[in-house]
Short mmCIF file of C-alpha atoms in Angstrom, two decimals:
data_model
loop_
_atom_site.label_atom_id
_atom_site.label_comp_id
_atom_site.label_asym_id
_atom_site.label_seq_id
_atom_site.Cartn_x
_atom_site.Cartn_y
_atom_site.Cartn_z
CA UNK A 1 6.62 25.13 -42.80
CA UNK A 2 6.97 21.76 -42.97
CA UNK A 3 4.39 19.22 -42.42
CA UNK A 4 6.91 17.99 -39.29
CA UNK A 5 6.93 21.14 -38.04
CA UNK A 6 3.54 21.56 -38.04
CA UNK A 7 2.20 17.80 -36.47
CA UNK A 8 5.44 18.93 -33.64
CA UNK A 9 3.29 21.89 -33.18
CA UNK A 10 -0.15 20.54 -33.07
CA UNK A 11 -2.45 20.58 -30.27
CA UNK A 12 -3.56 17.32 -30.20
CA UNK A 13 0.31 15.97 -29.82
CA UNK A 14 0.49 14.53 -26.59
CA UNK A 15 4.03 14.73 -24.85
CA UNK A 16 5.14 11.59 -22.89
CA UNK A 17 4.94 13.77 -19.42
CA UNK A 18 1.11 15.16 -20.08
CA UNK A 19 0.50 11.44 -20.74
CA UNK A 20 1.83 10.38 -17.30
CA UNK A 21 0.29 13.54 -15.91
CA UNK A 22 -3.07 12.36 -17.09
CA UNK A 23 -2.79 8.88 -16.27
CA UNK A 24 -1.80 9.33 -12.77
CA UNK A 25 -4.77 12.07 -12.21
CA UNK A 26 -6.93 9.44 -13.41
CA UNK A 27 -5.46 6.21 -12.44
CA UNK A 28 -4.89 2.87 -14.36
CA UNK A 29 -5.61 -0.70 -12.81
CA UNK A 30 -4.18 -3.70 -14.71
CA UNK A 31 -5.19 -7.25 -13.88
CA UNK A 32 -4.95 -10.16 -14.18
CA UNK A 33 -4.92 -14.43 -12.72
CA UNK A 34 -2.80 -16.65 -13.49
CA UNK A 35 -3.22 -20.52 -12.86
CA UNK A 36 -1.45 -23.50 -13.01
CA UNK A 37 -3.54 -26.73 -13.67
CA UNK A 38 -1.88 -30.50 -13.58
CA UNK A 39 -4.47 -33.02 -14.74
CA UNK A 40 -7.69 -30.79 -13.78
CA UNK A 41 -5.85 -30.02 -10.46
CA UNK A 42 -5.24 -26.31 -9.81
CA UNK A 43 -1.63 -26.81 -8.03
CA UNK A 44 -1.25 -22.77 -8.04
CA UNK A 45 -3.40 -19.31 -8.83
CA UNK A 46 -1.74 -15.91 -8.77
CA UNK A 47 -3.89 -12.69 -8.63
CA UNK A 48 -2.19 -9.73 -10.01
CA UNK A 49 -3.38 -6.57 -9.57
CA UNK A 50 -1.77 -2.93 -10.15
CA UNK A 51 -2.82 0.29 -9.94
CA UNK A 52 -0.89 3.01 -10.93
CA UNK A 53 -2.42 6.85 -9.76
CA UNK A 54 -0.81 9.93 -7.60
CA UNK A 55 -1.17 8.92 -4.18
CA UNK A 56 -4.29 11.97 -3.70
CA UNK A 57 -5.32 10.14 -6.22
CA UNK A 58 -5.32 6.45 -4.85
CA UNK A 59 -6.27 8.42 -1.32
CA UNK A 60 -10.16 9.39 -3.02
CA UNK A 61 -10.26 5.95 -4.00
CA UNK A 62 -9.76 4.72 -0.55
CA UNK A 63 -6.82 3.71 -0.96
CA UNK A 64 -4.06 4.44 2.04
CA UNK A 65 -2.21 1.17 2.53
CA UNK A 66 1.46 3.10 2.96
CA UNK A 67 0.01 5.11 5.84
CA UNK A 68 -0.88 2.40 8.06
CA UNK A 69 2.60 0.62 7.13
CA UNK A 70 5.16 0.71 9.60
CA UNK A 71 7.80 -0.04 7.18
CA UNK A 72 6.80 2.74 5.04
CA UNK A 73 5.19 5.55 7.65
CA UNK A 74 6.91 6.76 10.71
CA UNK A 75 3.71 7.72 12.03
CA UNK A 76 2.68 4.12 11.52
CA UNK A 77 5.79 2.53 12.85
CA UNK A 78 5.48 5.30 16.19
CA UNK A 79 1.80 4.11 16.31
CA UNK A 80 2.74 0.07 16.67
CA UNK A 81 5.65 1.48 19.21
CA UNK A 82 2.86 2.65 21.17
CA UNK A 83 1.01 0.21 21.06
CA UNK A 84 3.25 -2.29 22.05
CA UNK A 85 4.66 -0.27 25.01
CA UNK A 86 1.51 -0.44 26.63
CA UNK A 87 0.88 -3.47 25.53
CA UNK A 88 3.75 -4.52 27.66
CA UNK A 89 3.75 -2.31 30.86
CA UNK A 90 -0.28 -3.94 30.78
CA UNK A 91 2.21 -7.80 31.09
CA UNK A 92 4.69 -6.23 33.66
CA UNK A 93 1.72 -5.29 35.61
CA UNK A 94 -0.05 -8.30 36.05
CA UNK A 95 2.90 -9.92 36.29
CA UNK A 96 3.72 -7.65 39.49
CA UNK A 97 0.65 -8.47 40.80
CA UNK A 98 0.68 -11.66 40.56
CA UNK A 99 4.61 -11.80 42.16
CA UNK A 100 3.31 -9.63 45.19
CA UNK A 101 0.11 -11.86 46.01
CA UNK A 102 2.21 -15.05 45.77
CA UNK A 103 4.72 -13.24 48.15
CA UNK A 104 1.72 -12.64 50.89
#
């Protein structure tokens, strides 16, 4: 056996999808700031960040952002439909009210 063949068959070779397996159990954050100074005066600062983790994952770190976003969750999107529809029978009502006490 060659010594290719055996470092192909070691244990401690890591393929690229137990890598990504790993690192989205885990989780990886990345960031970083970026500014733009003329002449002492900050004219622009970016804050970067990324995380990269399976979403059960991001979900124990508290993170749920795409379930509260109505352009990515239908639940969210039927939850601000909801809410605006009574939002606005509440306006049509008052404004009925006020149309039949003006009309007294």
């Amino acid at each position: 056996m060659s010594a290719l063949e055996m470092r192909a068959q070691s244990p401690s070779s890591t393929s690229l999808a137990d890598l990504l397996e790993r690192v989205l159990d885990k989780g990886i954050v990345i960031a970083g700031d970026v500014q733009v100074n003329l002449l002492d005066i900050e004219l622009l600062t970016l804050k970067l960040r990324l995380i990269i983790a399976s979403a059960d994952t991001a979900r124990s770190m508290g993170i749920d952002w795409w379930e509260h976003d109505p352009a990515l969750s239908s639940m969210a999107r039927d939850r601000e439909l909801e809410k605006e529809n009574s939002e606005l029978r509440e306006r049509l009502d008052r404004l009925e009210r006020a149309i039949e006490g003006n009309g007294r």
